Amino acid sequence: MTNALPNDFLKELLELDELDCFQNLNERRRFSRDFYDYSPVLAKKLSDCCADIAVKPYSIKAVISVVSICSQYEIPITLRGAGTGNYGQCVPLKGGVVIIMSALNSIREFDSFTGQVTVEPGCLMGDLDKYLSDKGRQLRLLPSTWKTASIGGFVSGGSGGVGSIRWGFLRDPGHLHGLEVITIGDYPQQINLDASSSEALNHAYGTNGIITALTLSTAPLVQWHEITIDCASWTDAVHLLKRCSEVAVNLFLGSLLQKEIVENIPNWSGESTGQHRLLFLVDPDGIKTLKRLAIERGASFNHLGKEGNSNGLREMTWNHTTLHMRSIDSNWTYLQMLLPLNEIEAIKIISKKWKKNILWHLESVRQQGGQRIAALPLVRWQGETELKELIDDCKNVGAIVFNPHVVTVEDGGLGVVDADQVNAKKSFDPKGILNPGKLKGWL
Amino acid sequence: MTNALPNDFLKELLELDELDCFQNLNERRRFSRDFYDYSPVLAKKLSDCCADIAVKPYSIKAVISVVSICSQYEIPITLRGAGTGNYGQCVPLKGGVVIIMSALNSIREFDSFTGQVTVEPGCLMGDLDKYLSDKGRQLRLLPSTWKTASIGGFVSGGSGGVGSIRWGFLRDPGHLHGLEVITIGDYPQQINLDASSSEALNHAYGTNGIITALTLSTAPLVQWHEITIDCASWTDAVHLLKRCSEVAVNLFLGSLLQKEIVENIPNWSGESTGQHRLLFLVDPDGIKTLKRLAIERGASFNHLGKEGNSNGLREMTWNHTTLHMRSIDSNWTYLQMLLPLNEIEAIKIISKKWKKNILWHLESVRQQGGQRIAALPLVRWQGETELKELIDDCKNVGAIVFNPHVVTVEDGGLGVVDADQVNAKKSFDPKGILNPGKLKGWL
């Protein structure tokens, strides 16, 4: 079943201590995929990709041993966190070994002076956030899959999410303060990178080093309250999202779902009223201010109460919106973009052409110090040609598109090679066996 | 000495309980001025303005009694907090009675759910901030005179200051949640205004109601650290101020002083190095990130430690910069403006013409959801014609000027009449005896 691997290599690997090995095809398949099937393009491209073996180390020593053997035999290594990404970051394009990092999940240190936490990559973000709450802190940025996503996977492949309305994006200086990394080679080294050097591994899909610990900023703990505001007019709804984002209120989430989305996703924010819906997580102090702004716009304000432990607004926004819509009809896919400043006009132009083949889902984010509107619209799948045409249309109205239908770091970002990422790969993975095919600057 | 006042009026006033009266000329003069002499224009215009009597009520009942008598005799009333403003807001243009609100200084209530505090207007902001710190909270916005300024005076005449880099300006929804107000008339009423209705009295110089209590938002307490960064290049310094303001760091102050200013003001941030100086108050978590950004620009980073009780960066920025420069040479005056987005180019154009008659002092602020740069440049006084020319030059490069050389609410703001302010005056001061001459929309 793993006949692609040299026998000697396999023998050495299977003899390692503190390592589980998965050779069964079903297991290998399971550990070779993430949520890339949100994209029909990626689904087609990645469905046959499969590790030749998946391994789960229980110690850093075991990781080092695996790396050393892989390096000697030049076997590709692909890292896997919890597999909750959407871009195939953990899919082994060229087979080889998948290293499942989930057992390296210790929270090593909490610095009460700075609030920074040092944690191993396999720690689930839900567990980490719970740990922090006992210290009066919380994570600043979380994906909608925060309960089950791993922190290492998020930093390696995520970019923002819940919290981006206040804290911007993961690659903004101030979030990631240091990394402990294992380099790839016959004699792997364990090294520590400072904040500047760490940036090259931030959102690099695990192509240029194996992260074994991360030091991250946190925020003071707030008991967020869930608010919805329903608007009959789309234009009013967009204006209100922008207005609520710019006033003196502490927000952790600000999303807007077109009414057709509200009608189809779970009713955790209340039944659809046939209107567009704004979703907010707000500091107790800001509840009345949001109410005031809603009333001034003639919109319906609803205070759902404080966040509980069950599914709530976090699980209705960012890529969970996409998830819910796809669970109704798998012909929905999506795009990701930063809208131009004239959001309403841009949306109108796109919608005029694409009609009900696009449904708008907006997220308020902080970008380069300003409140901006990002969009993760649902897109009716019509084929690759139509998708490309839609992307071009979005670019033509001034949106910056972060294409989720591609496998490389660069194509999913701004399309340009980041020299620091490539240089880090030269230093830390000179043979190029880490996640081959994902870093375009290396290809 | 108070022969401008009717004898019967004076007799009634002097008989009131819980009221101190000041009839002596020196006292009346002292209670009729603020720091308006920062402006040679205002100094000339206001130097002869003097109350006919100043009174200090010790209860709201006493305020009501004073108002009732003033209303019956149609005697002007001007409110005074701590007198730390710069625009003559508390100067009685038409004599009459000055009411000193300093004895109404109780902190009435702290809401631990929202963090909001309800306080009487005479409470000093330093005392209020100290009270809040015991609750794990702090004020969001403070003037550089925060230790001695009254909260009522700040809300009535201030706009922002320390904290504006994070929390914007006082009139942004979310800061002021309610007011208790005494209306003006023969039978004064004590009424409560909600957040929306309160806005008309926010920054209205006490022209349209007497505030007897304010409910304000607060922020979680942070032990701020003082940082300076010295830059040889002005362009680098401005870029660094903007960069530090847009990254994922929690800041409470971000100021930039041209080197000629650093050389002349107190050395509380360290001796001048002959370079331009950035001043920051930063969360412990952000210290290293600022250091990293400074080093990337080739600038000198200096961590002064945590804020203490003595004079520090707060007392070197906002209008304290102006204060210090004027204490060296009273020919310095100042302007206030929001710079256009091409700050460096705008500054270059102005400086090319005005040379060393203008020294730049910048403040990073949050304005309509975006990080922007405000300027409070020192201006060498050459006369009213030159001042007007400079203001026009600033407007021509795209700055929005908030002229501190005028006495009306509107001229110091955007120059337009605010109908809500005027309507509030119609309702709460129909005879127009409150601070006459300051609300242009009423004149």
mmCIF file with all atom_site columns, N, CA, C and O in Angstrom, chain A residues 116-147:
data_model
loop_
_atom_site.group_PDB
_atom_site.id
_atom_site.type_symbol
_atom_site.label_atom_id
_atom_site.label_alt_id
_atom_site.label_comp_id
_atom_site.label_asym_id
_atom_site.label_entity_id
_atom_site.label_seq_id
_atom_site.pdbx_PDB_ins_code
_atom_site.Cartn_x
_atom_site.Cartn_y
_atom_site.Cartn_z
_atom_site.occupancy
_atom_site.B_iso_or_equiv
_atom_site.pdbx_formal_charge
_atom_site.auth_seq_id
_atom_site.auth_comp_id
_atom_site.auth_asym_id
_atom_site.auth_atom_id
_atom_site.pdbx_PDB_model_num
ATOM 1   N N  . GLN A 1 116 ? 1.508   37.507 26.382 1.00 0.00 ? 116 GLN A N  1
ATOM 2   C CA . GLN A 1 116 ? 1.872   36.618 25.275 1.00 0.00 ? 116 GLN A CA 1
ATOM 3   C C  . GLN A 1 116 ? 1.898   35.165 25.741 1.00 0.00 ? 116 GLN A C  1
ATOM 4   O O  . GLN A 1 116 ? 2.242   34.868 26.878 1.00 0.00 ? 116 GLN A O  1
ATOM 5   N N  . VAL A 1 117 ? 1.541   34.281 24.814 1.00 0.00 ? 117 VAL A N  1
ATOM 6   C CA . VAL A 1 117 ? 1.495   32.858 25.136 1.00 0.00 ? 117 VAL A CA 1
ATOM 7   C C  . VAL A 1 117 ? 2.401   32.096 24.169 1.00 0.00 ? 117 VAL A C  1
ATOM 8   O O  . VAL A 1 117 ? 2.480   32.442 22.987 1.00 0.00 ? 117 VAL A O  1
ATOM 9   N N  . THR A 1 118 ? 3.110   31.109 24.697 1.00 0.00 ? 118 THR A N  1
ATOM 10  C CA . THR A 1 118 ? 3.937   30.245 23.854 1.00 0.00 ? 118 THR A CA 1
ATOM 11  C C  . THR A 1 118 ? 3.315   28.861 23.857 1.00 0.00 ? 118 THR A C  1
ATOM 12  O O  . THR A 1 118 ? 3.068   28.281 24.917 1.00 0.00 ? 118 THR A O  1
ATOM 13  N N  . VAL A 1 119 ? 3.040   28.360 22.667 1.00 0.00 ? 119 VAL A N  1
ATOM 14  C CA . VAL A 1 119 ? 2.216   27.168 22.536 1.00 0.00 ? 119 VAL A CA 1
ATOM 15  C C  . VAL A 1 119 ? 2.736   26.310 21.390 1.00 0.00 ? 119 VAL A C  1
ATOM 16  O O  . VAL A 1 119 ? 3.320   26.823 20.433 1.00 0.00 ? 119 VAL A O  1
ATOM 17  N N  . GLU A 1 120 ? 2.529   25.014 21.505 1.00 0.00 ? 120 GLU A N  1
ATOM 18  C CA . GLU A 1 120 ? 2.930   24.114 20.420 1.00 0.00 ? 120 GLU A CA 1
ATOM 19  C C  . GLU A 1 120 ? 1.854   24.112 19.331 1.00 0.00 ? 120 GLU A C  1
ATOM 20  O O  . GLU A 1 120 ? 0.687   24.409 19.601 1.00 0.00 ? 120 GLU A O  1
ATOM 21  N N  . PRO A 1 121 ? 2.242   23.786 18.111 1.00 0.00 ? 121 PRO A N  1
ATOM 22  C CA . PRO A 1 121 ? 1.350   24.028 16.963 1.00 0.00 ? 121 PRO A CA 1
ATOM 23  C C  . PRO A 1 121 ? 0.073   23.194 16.958 1.00 0.00 ? 121 PRO A C  1
ATOM 24  O O  . PRO A 1 121 ? -0.931  23.624 16.394 1.00 0.00 ? 121 PRO A O  1
ATOM 25  N N  . GLY A 1 122 ? 0.114   22.013 17.587 1.00 0.00 ? 122 GLY A N  1
ATOM 26  C CA . GLY A 1 122 ? -1.060  21.146 17.511 1.00 0.00 ? 122 GLY A CA 1
ATOM 27  C C  . GLY A 1 122 ? -2.170  21.524 18.470 1.00 0.00 ? 122 GLY A C  1
ATOM 28  O O  . GLY A 1 122 ? -3.264  20.952 18.433 1.00 0.00 ? 122 GLY A O  1
ATOM 29  N N  . CYS A 1 123 ? -1.910  22.503 19.326 1.00 0.00 ? 123 CYS A N  1
ATOM 30  C CA . CYS A 1 123 ? -2.936  22.901 20.300 1.00 0.00 ? 123 CYS A CA 1
ATOM 31  C C  . CYS A 1 123 ? -4.161  23.441 19.562 1.00 0.00 ? 123 CYS A C  1
ATOM 32  O O  . CYS A 1 123 ? -4.036  24.281 18.665 1.00 0.00 ? 123 CYS A O  1
ATOM 33  N N  . LEU A 1 124 ? -5.328  22.960 19.924 1.00 0.00 ? 124 LEU A N  1
ATOM 34  C CA . LEU A 1 124 ? -6.540  23.468 19.286 1.00 0.00 ? 124 LEU A CA 1
ATOM 35  C C  . LEU A 1 124 ? -6.819  24.880 19.791 1.00 0.00 ? 124 LEU A C  1
ATOM 36  O O  . LEU A 1 124 ? -6.629  25.185 20.971 1.00 0.00 ? 124 LEU A O  1
ATOM 37  N N  . MET A 1 125 ? -7.285  25.726 18.900 1.00 0.00 ? 125 MET A N  1
ATOM 38  C CA . MET A 1 125 ? -7.502  27.127 19.267 1.00 0.00 ? 125 MET A CA 1
ATOM 39  C C  . MET A 1 125 ? -8.591  27.257 20.332 1.00 0.00 ? 125 MET A C  1
ATOM 40  O O  . MET A 1 125 ? -8.528  28.137 21.188 1.00 0.00 ? 125 MET A O  1
ATOM 41  N N  . GLY A 1 126 ? -9.572  26.382 20.281 1.00 0.00 ? 126 GLY A N  1
ATOM 42  C CA . GLY A 1 126 ? -10.612 26.390 21.317 1.00 0.00 ? 126 GLY A CA 1
ATOM 43  C C  . GLY A 1 126 ? -10.015 26.102 22.691 1.00 0.00 ? 126 GLY A C  1
ATOM 44  O O  . GLY A 1 126 ? -10.356 26.753 23.682 1.00 0.00 ? 126 GLY A O  1
ATOM 45  N N  . ASP A 1 127 ? -9.101  25.125 22.751 1.00 0.00 ? 127 ASP A N  1
ATOM 46  C CA . ASP A 1 127 ? -8.452  24.799 24.028 1.00 0.00 ? 127 ASP A CA 1
ATOM 47  C C  . ASP A 1 127 ? -7.564  25.955 24.495 1.00 0.00 ? 127 ASP A C  1
ATOM 48  O O  . ASP A 1 127 ? -7.521  26.287 25.680 1.00 0.00 ? 127 ASP A O  1
ATOM 49  N N  . LEU A 1 128 ? -6.860  26.547 23.544 1.00 0.00 ? 128 LEU A N  1
ATOM 50  C CA . LEU A 1 128 ? -5.962  27.655 23.882 1.00 0.00 ? 128 LEU A CA 1
ATOM 51  C C  . LEU A 1 128 ? -6.764  28.854 24.397 1.00 0.00 ? 128 LEU A C  1
ATOM 52  O O  . LEU A 1 128 ? -6.395  29.490 25.397 1.00 0.00 ? 128 LEU A O  1
ATOM 53  N N  . ASP A 1 129 ? -7.869  29.125 23.731 1.00 0.00 ? 129 ASP A N  1
ATOM 54  C CA . ASP A 1 129 ? -8.701  30.257 24.142 1.00 0.00 ? 129 ASP A CA 1
ATOM 55  C C  . ASP A 1 129 ? -9.281  30.021 25.541 1.00 0.00 ? 129 ASP A C  1
ATOM 56  O O  . ASP A 1 129 ? -9.358  30.942 26.358 1.00 0.00 ? 129 ASP A O  1
ATOM 57  N N  . LYS A 1 130 ? -9.652  28.782 25.806 1.00 0.00 ? 130 LYS A N  1
ATOM 58  C CA . LYS A 1 130 ? -10.171 28.427 27.132 1.00 0.00 ? 130 LYS A CA 1
ATOM 59  C C  . LYS A 1 130 ? -9.082  28.627 28.193 1.00 0.00 ? 130 LYS A C  1
ATOM 60  O O  . LYS A 1 130 ? -9.330  29.199 29.261 1.00 0.00 ? 130 LYS A O  1
ATOM 61  N N  . TYR A 1 131 ? -7.881  28.161 27.895 1.00 0.00 ? 131 TYR A N  1
ATOM 62  C CA . TYR A 1 131 ? -6.748  28.336 28.811 1.00 0.00 ? 131 TYR A CA 1
ATOM 63  C C  . TYR A 1 131 ? -6.529  29.825 29.084 1.00 0.00 ? 131 TYR A C  1
ATOM 64  O O  . TYR A 1 131 ? -6.358  30.251 30.228 1.00 0.00 ? 131 TYR A O  1
ATOM 65  N N  . LEU A 1 132 ? -6.557  30.620 28.021 1.00 0.00 ? 132 LEU A N  1
ATOM 66  C CA . LEU A 1 132 ? -6.299  32.054 28.176 1.00 0.00 ? 132 LEU A CA 1
ATOM 67  C C  . LEU A 1 132 ? -7.387  32.730 29.003 1.00 0.00 ? 132 LEU A C  1
ATOM 68  O O  . LEU A 1 132 ? -7.108  33.660 29.768 1.00 0.00 ? 132 LEU A O  1
ATOM 69  N N  . SER A 1 133 ? -8.619  32.266 28.854 1.00 0.00 ? 133 SER A N  1
ATOM 70  C CA . SER A 1 133 ? -9.716  32.928 29.570 1.00 0.00 ? 133 SER A CA 1
ATOM 71  C C  . SER A 1 133 ? -9.513  32.827 31.081 1.00 0.00 ? 133 SER A C  1
ATOM 72  O O  . SER A 1 133 ? -9.876  33.738 31.819 1.00 0.00 ? 133 SER A O  1
ATOM 73  N N  . ASP A 1 134 ? -8.885  31.749 31.522 1.00 0.00 ? 134 ASP A N  1
ATOM 74  C CA . ASP A 1 134 ? -8.583  31.636 32.956 1.00 0.00 ? 134 ASP A CA 1
ATOM 75  C C  . ASP A 1 134 ? -7.530  32.652 33.392 1.00 0.00 ? 134 ASP A C  1
ATOM 76  O O  . ASP A 1 134 ? -7.382  32.929 34.582 1.00 0.00 ? 134 ASP A O  1
ATOM 77  N N  . LYS A 1 135 ? -6.787  33.183 32.431 1.00 0.00 ? 135 LYS A N  1
ATOM 78  C CA . LYS A 1 135 ? -5.774  34.204 32.726 1.00 0.00 ? 135 LYS A CA 1
ATOM 79  C C  . LYS A 1 135 ? -6.322  35.611 32.467 1.00 0.00 ? 135 LYS A C  1
ATOM 80  O O  . LYS A 1 135 ? -5.569  36.585 32.491 1.00 0.00 ? 135 LYS A O  1
ATOM 81  N N  . GLY A 1 136 ? -7.606  35.710 32.127 1.00 0.00 ? 136 GLY A N  1
ATOM 82  C CA . GLY A 1 136 ? -8.180  37.023 31.817 1.00 0.00 ? 136 GLY A CA 1
ATOM 83  C C  . GLY A 1 136 ? -7.807  37.515 30.430 1.00 0.00 ? 136 GLY A C  1
ATOM 84  O O  . GLY A 1 136 ? -7.836  38.713 30.150 1.00 0.00 ? 136 GLY A O  1
ATOM 85  N N  . ARG A 1 137 ? -7.454  36.584 29.550 1.00 0.00 ? 137 ARG A N  1
ATOM 86  C CA . ARG A 1 137 ? -7.044  36.947 28.187 1.00 0.00 ? 137 ARG A CA 1
ATOM 87  C C  . ARG A 1 137 ? -7.840  36.127 27.175 1.00 0.00 ? 137 ARG A C  1
ATOM 88  O O  . ARG A 1 137 ? -8.555  35.182 27.536 1.00 0.00 ? 137 ARG A O  1
ATOM 89  N N  . GLN A 1 138 ? -7.674  36.453 25.913 1.00 0.00 ? 138 GLN A N  1
ATOM 90  C CA . GLN A 1 138 ? -8.299  35.683 24.841 1.00 0.00 ? 138 GLN A CA 1
ATOM 91  C C  . GLN A 1 138 ? -7.474  35.827 23.577 1.00 0.00 ? 138 GLN A C  1
ATOM 92  O O  . GLN A 1 138 ? -6.646  36.726 23.476 1.00 0.00 ? 138 GLN A O  1
ATOM 93  N N  . LEU A 1 139 ? -7.718  34.948 22.617 1.00 0.00 ? 139 LEU A N  1
ATOM 94  C CA . LEU A 1 139 ? -7.045  35.082 21.327 1.00 0.00 ? 139 LEU A CA 1
ATOM 95  C C  . LEU A 1 139 ? -7.573  36.318 20.615 1.00 0.00 ? 139 LEU A C  1
ATOM 96  O O  . LEU A 1 139 ? -8.722  36.711 20.792 1.00 0.00 ? 139 LEU A O  1
ATOM 97  N N  . ARG A 1 140 ? -6.700  36.930 19.825 1.00 0.00 ? 140 ARG A N  1
ATOM 98  C CA . ARG A 1 140 ? -7.094  38.130 19.081 1.00 0.00 ? 140 ARG A CA 1
ATOM 99  C C  . ARG A 1 140 ? -7.797  37.792 17.776 1.00 0.00 ? 140 ARG A C  1
ATOM 100 O O  . ARG A 1 140 ? -8.698  38.509 17.358 1.00 0.00 ? 140 ARG A O  1
ATOM 101 N N  . LEU A 1 141 ? -7.313  36.770 17.095 1.00 0.00 ? 141 LEU A N  1
ATOM 102 C CA . LEU A 1 141 ? -7.818  36.420 15.763 1.00 0.00 ? 141 LEU A CA 1
ATOM 103 C C  . LEU A 1 141 ? -8.157  34.942 15.742 1.00 0.00 ? 141 LEU A C  1
ATOM 104 O O  . LEU A 1 141 ? -7.348  34.119 16.188 1.00 0.00 ? 141 LEU A O  1
ATOM 105 N N  . LEU A 1 142 ? -9.328  34.622 15.215 1.00 0.00 ? 142 LEU A N  1
ATOM 106 C CA . LEU A 1 142 ? -9.732  33.218 15.150 1.00 0.00 ? 142 LEU A CA 1
ATOM 107 C C  . LEU A 1 142 ? -10.491 32.954 13.860 1.00 0.00 ? 142 LEU A C  1
ATOM 108 O O  . LEU A 1 142 ? -11.293 33.779 13.422 1.00 0.00 ? 142 LEU A O  1
ATOM 109 N N  . PRO A 1 143 ? -10.293 31.771 13.280 1.00 0.00 ? 143 PRO A N  1
ATOM 110 C CA . PRO A 1 143 ? -11.128 31.383 12.140 1.00 0.00 ? 143 PRO A CA 1
ATOM 111 C C  . PRO A 1 143 ? -12.495 30.942 12.663 1.00 0.00 ? 143 PRO A C  1
ATOM 112 O O  . PRO A 1 143 ? -12.648 30.721 13.874 1.00 0.00 ? 143 PRO A O  1
ATOM 113 N N  . SER A 1 144 ? -13.467 30.818 11.784 1.00 0.00 ? 144 SER A N  1
ATOM 114 C CA . SER A 1 144 ? -14.791 30.366 12.248 1.00 0.00 ? 144 SER A CA 1
ATOM 115 C C  . SER A 1 144 ? -14.719 28.924 12.748 1.00 0.00 ? 144 SER A C  1
ATOM 116 O O  . SER A 1 144 ? -15.557 28.481 13.516 1.00 0.00 ? 144 SER A O  1
ATOM 117 N N  . THR A 1 145 ? -13.676 28.208 12.348 1.00 0.00 ? 145 THR A N  1
ATOM 118 C CA . THR A 1 145 ? -13.443 26.832 12.822 1.00 0.00 ? 145 THR A CA 1
ATOM 119 C C  . THR A 1 145 ? -12.616 26.815 14.106 1.00 0.00 ? 145 THR A C  1
ATOM 120 O O  . THR A 1 145 ? -11.951 25.823 14.407 1.00 0.00 ? 145 THR A O  1
ATOM 121 N N  . TRP A 1 146 ? -12.655 27.902 14.853 1.00 0.00 ? 146 TRP A N  1
ATOM 122 C CA . TRP A 1 146 ? -11.733 28.092 15.974 1.00 0.00 ? 146 TRP A CA 1
ATOM 123 C C  . TRP A 1 146 ? -11.779 26.977 17.016 1.00 0.00 ? 146 TRP A C  1
ATOM 124 O O  . TRP A 1 146 ? -10.772 26.710 17.671 1.00 0.00 ? 146 TRP A O  1
ATOM 125 N N  . LYS A 1 147 ? -12.909 26.335 17.171 1.00 0.00 ? 147 LYS A N  1
ATOM 126 C CA . LYS A 1 147 ? -12.975 25.309 18.214 1.00 0.00 ? 147 LYS A CA 1
ATOM 127 C C  . LYS A 1 147 ? -12.088 24.113 17.882 1.00 0.00 ? 147 LYS A C  1
ATOM 128 O O  . LYS A 1 147 ? -11.533 23.484 18.774 1.00 0.00 ? 147 LYS A O  1
#
